[in-house]
Short mmCIF file of C-alpha atoms in Angstrom, two decimals:
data_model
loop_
_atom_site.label_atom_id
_atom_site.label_comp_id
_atom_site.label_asym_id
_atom_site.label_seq_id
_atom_site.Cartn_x
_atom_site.Cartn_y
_atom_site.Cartn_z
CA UNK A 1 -9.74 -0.80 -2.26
CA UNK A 2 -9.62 -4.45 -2.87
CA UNK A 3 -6.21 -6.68 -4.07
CA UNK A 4 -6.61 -9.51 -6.18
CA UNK A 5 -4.50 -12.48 -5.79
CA UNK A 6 -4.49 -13.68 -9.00
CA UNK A 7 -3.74 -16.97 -8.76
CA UNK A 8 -7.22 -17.52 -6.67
CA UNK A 9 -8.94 -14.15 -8.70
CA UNK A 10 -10.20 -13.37 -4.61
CA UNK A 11 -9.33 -10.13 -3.25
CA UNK A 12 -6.75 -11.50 -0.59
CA UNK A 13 -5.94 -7.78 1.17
CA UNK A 14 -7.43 -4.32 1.32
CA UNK A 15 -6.01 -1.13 1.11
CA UNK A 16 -7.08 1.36 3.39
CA UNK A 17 -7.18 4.99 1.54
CA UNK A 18 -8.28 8.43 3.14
CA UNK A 19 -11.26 10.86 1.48
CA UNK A 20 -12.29 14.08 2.99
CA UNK A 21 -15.94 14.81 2.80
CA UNK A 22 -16.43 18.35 3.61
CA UNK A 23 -19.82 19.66 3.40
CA UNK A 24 -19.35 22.51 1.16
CA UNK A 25 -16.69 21.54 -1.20
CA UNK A 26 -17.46 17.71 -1.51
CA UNK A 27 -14.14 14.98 -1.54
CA UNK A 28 -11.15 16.94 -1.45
CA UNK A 29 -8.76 14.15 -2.73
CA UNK A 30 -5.32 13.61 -0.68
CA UNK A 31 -3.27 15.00 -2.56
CA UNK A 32 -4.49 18.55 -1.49
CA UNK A 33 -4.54 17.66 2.30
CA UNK A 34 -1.74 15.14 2.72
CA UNK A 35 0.91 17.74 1.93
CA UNK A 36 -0.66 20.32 3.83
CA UNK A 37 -0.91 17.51 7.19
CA UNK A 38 2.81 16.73 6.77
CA UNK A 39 3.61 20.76 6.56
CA UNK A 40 1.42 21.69 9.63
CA UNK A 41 2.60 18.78 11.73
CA UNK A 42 -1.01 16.85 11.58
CA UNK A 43 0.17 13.74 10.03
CA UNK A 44 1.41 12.19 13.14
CA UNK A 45 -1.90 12.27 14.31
CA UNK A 46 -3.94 11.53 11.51
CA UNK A 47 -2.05 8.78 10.37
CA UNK A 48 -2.45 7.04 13.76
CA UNK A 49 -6.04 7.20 13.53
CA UNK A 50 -6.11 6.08 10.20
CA UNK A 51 -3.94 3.03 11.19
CA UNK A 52 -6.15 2.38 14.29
CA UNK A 53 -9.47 2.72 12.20
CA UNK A 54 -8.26 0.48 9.77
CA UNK A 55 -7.16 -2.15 12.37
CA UNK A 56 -10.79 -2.26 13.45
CA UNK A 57 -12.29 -2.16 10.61
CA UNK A 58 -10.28 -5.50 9.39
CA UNK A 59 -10.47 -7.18 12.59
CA UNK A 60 -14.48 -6.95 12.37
CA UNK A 61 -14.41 -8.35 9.00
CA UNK A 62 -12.21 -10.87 10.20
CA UNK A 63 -15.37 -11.61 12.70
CA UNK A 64 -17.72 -12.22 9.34
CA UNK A 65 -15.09 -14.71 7.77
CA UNK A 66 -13.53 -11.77 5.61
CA UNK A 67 -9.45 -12.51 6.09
CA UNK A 68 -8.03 -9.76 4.19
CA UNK A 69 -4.78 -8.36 5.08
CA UNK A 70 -4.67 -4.63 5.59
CA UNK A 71 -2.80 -2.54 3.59
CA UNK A 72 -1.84 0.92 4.95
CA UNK A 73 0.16 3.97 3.76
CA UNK A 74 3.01 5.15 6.16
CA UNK A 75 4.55 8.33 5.14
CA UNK A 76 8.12 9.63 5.64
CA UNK A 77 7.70 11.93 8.14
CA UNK A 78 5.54 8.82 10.58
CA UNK A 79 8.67 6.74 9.67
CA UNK A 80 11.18 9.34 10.74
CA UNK A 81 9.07 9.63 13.94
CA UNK A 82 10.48 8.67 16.77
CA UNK A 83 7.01 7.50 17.98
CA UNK A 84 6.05 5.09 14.72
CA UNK A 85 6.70 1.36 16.24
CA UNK A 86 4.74 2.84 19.40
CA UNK A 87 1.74 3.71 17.02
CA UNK A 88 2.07 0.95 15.12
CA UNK A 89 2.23 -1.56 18.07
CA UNK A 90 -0.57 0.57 19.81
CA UNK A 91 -2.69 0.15 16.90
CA UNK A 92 -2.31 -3.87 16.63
CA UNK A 93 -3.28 -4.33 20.69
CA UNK A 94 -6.37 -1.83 20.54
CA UNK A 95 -7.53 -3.46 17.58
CA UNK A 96 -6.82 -6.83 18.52
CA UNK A 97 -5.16 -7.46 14.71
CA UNK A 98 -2.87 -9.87 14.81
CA UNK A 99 0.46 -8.65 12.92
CA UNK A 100 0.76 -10.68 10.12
CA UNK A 101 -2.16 -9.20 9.07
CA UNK A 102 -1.01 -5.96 8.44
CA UNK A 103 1.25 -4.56 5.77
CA UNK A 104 2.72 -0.65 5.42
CA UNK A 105 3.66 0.91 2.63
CA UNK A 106 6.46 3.03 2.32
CA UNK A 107 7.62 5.46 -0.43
CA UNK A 108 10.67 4.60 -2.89
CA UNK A 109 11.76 8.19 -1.55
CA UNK A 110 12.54 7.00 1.98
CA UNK A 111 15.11 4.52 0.70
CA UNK A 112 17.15 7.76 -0.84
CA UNK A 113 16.45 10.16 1.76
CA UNK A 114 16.70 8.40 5.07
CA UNK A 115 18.07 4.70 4.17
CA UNK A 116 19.98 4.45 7.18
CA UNK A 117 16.61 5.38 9.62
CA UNK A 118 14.32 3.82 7.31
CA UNK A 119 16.45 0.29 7.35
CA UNK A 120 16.58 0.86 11.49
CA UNK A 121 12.99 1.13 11.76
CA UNK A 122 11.68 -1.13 9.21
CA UNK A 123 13.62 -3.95 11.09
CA UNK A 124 12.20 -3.28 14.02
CA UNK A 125 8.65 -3.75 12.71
CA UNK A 126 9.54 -6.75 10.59
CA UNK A 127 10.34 -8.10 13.68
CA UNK A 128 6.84 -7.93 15.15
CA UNK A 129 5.76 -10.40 12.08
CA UNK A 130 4.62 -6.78 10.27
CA UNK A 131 5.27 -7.11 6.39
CA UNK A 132 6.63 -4.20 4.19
CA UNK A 133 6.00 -2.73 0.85
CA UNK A 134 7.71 -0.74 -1.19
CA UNK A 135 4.84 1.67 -2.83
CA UNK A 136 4.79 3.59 -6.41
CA UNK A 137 7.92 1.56 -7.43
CA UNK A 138 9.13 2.35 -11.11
CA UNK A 139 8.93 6.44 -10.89
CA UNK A 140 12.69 6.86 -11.13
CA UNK A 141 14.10 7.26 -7.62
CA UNK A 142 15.32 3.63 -6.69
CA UNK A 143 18.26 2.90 -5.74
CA UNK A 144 18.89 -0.92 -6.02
CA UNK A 145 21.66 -1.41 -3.30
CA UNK A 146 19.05 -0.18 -1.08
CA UNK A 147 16.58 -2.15 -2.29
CA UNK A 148 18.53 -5.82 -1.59
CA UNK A 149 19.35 -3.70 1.95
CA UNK A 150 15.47 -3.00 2.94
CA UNK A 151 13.68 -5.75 4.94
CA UNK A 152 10.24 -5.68 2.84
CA UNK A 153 8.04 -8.45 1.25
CA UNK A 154 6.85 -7.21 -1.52
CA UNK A 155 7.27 -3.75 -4.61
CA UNK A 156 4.08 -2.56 -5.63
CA UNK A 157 4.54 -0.93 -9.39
CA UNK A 158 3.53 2.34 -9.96
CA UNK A 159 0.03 3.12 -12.17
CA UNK A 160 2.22 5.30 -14.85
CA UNK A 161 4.07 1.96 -16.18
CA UNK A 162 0.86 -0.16 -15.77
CA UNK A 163 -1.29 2.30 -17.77
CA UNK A 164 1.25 1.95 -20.56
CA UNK A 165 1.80 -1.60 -20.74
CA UNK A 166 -1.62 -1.76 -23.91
CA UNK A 167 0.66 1.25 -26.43
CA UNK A 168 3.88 1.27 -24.98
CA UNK A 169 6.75 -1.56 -25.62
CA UNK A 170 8.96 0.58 -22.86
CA UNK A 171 6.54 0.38 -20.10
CA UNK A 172 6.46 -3.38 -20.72
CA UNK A 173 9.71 -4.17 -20.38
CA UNK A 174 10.23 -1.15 -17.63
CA UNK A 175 7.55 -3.47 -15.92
CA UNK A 176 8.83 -6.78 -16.82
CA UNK A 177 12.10 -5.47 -15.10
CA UNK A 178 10.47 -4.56 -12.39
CA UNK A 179 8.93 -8.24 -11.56
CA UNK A 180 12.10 -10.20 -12.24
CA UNK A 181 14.06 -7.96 -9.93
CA UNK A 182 10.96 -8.28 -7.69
CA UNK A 183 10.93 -12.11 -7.76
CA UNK A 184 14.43 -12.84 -7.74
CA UNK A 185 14.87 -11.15 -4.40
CA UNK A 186 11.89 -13.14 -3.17
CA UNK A 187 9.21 -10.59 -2.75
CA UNK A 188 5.56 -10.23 -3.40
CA UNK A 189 4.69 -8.10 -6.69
CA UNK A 190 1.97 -5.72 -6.47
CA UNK A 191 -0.07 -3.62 -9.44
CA UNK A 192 -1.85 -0.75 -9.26
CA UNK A 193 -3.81 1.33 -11.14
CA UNK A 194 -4.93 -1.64 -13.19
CA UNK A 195 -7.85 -0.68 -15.42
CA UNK A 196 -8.25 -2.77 -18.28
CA UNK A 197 -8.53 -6.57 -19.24
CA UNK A 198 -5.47 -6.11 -21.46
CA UNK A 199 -3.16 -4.54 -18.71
CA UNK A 200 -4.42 -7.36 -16.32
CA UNK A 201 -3.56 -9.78 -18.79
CA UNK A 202 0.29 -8.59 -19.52
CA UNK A 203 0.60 -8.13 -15.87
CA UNK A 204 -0.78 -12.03 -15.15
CA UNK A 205 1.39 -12.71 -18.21
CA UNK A 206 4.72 -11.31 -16.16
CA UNK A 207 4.08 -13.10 -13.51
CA UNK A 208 2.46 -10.03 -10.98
CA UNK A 209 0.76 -11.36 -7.56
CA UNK A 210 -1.87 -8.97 -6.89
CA UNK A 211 -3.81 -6.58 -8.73
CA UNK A 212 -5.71 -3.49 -7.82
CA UNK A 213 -7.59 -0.82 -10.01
CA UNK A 214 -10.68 0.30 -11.06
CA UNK A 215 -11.16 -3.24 -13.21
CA UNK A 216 -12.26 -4.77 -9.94
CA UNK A 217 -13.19 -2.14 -7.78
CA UNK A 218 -12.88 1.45 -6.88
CA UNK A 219 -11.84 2.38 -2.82
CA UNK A 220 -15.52 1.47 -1.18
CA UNK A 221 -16.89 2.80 1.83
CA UNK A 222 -16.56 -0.26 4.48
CA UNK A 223 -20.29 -1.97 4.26
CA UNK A 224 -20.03 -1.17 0.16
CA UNK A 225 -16.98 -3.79 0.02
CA UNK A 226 -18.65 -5.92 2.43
CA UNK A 227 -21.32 -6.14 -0.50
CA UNK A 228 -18.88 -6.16 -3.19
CA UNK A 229 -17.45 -9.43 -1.11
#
């Protein structure tokens, strides 16, 4: 799914999301199989090959003239993982995607659960030039010491606020909140969900970086967004 920078109105990254097709029961959406990976031990190994895919994917659009940073989802159990900056780097060299290019997303949830591993590790990968996000921020489990602590780039707010910003003066100034905080520690502000003009327009209003939702595009299959380019 594309993100719009809106100061250009370009889609400046992509983020890479998972659909199963299976032949009988059509898309089963991720939030049936996710939870069921992480309980039978699968994630590990799905999310790697997710993260390599994705890699390749960008790296051949990067080929066509297409320089979007990747976006991908890391989950707390890959994070706890002892094995997660091996994936990670093993991902970048097969690929060939350079670093900077790439950008995980981590749950607000790690920083209350595991802020102690999750600062370790996300240091580490900062280090190798990778950039972090802090994903579905605004649902009620951030803690703000943490938050200053983490070394990320960038909060991405959660759909609930965004989808109340057009009938509800709380989730504006929840989300207003949100991107001063964001900007006065010098990070990137992210939207999702986005769906209307009007919620783009408070958001741009706010002073929000990127932008994703179905008002631009819904997740595409890789030579869909090529089109949709």
């Amino acid at each position: 799914q594309p993100q719009i920078d809106m100061q250009t109105g370009r889609a400046a990254a992509v983020e890479a999301l998972l659909r199963w097709r299976d032949p009988a029961r059509g898309v089963i959406p991720p939030t049936e199989f996710i939870p069921i990976a992480e309980e039978s031990g699968m994630i590990q190994a799905l999310g790697a090959r997710v993260l390599r895919d994705a890699c390749r994917q960008v790296v051949q659009w990067h080929r066509l003239g297409m320089m979007l940073r990747l976006s991908v989802n890391l989950s707390v159990q890959q994070l706890q993982h002892d094995s997660c900056l091996s994936v990670v780097e093993e991902a970048l060299r097969s690929s060939g995607l350079a670093p900077q290019y790439l950008d995980l997303e981590i749950t607000e949830s790690v920083i209350i659960t595991h802020p102690e591993k999750a600062v370790a590790t996300l240091a580490k990968l900062k280090e190798r030039g990778i950039s972090i996000t802090v994903d579905d921020f605004g649902t009620g489990y951030s803690s703000l010491s943490y938050l200053a602590r983490l070394p990320i780039e960038a909060v991405k707010i959660d759909q609930r606020p965004v989808h109340g910003l057009e009938h509800s003066s709380n989730d504006v100034a929840i989300t207003q909140a949100i991107v001063a905080l964001a900007r006065s520690l010098g990070l990137r502000v992210l939207a999702e969900g986005v769906e209307t003009v009007r919620q783009m327009e408070v958001l741009n209003r706010l002073g929000c970086h990127l932008m994703q939702g179905f008002l631009f595009s819904k997740a595409l299959p890789p030579e869909e967004l090529e089109a949709w380019m």
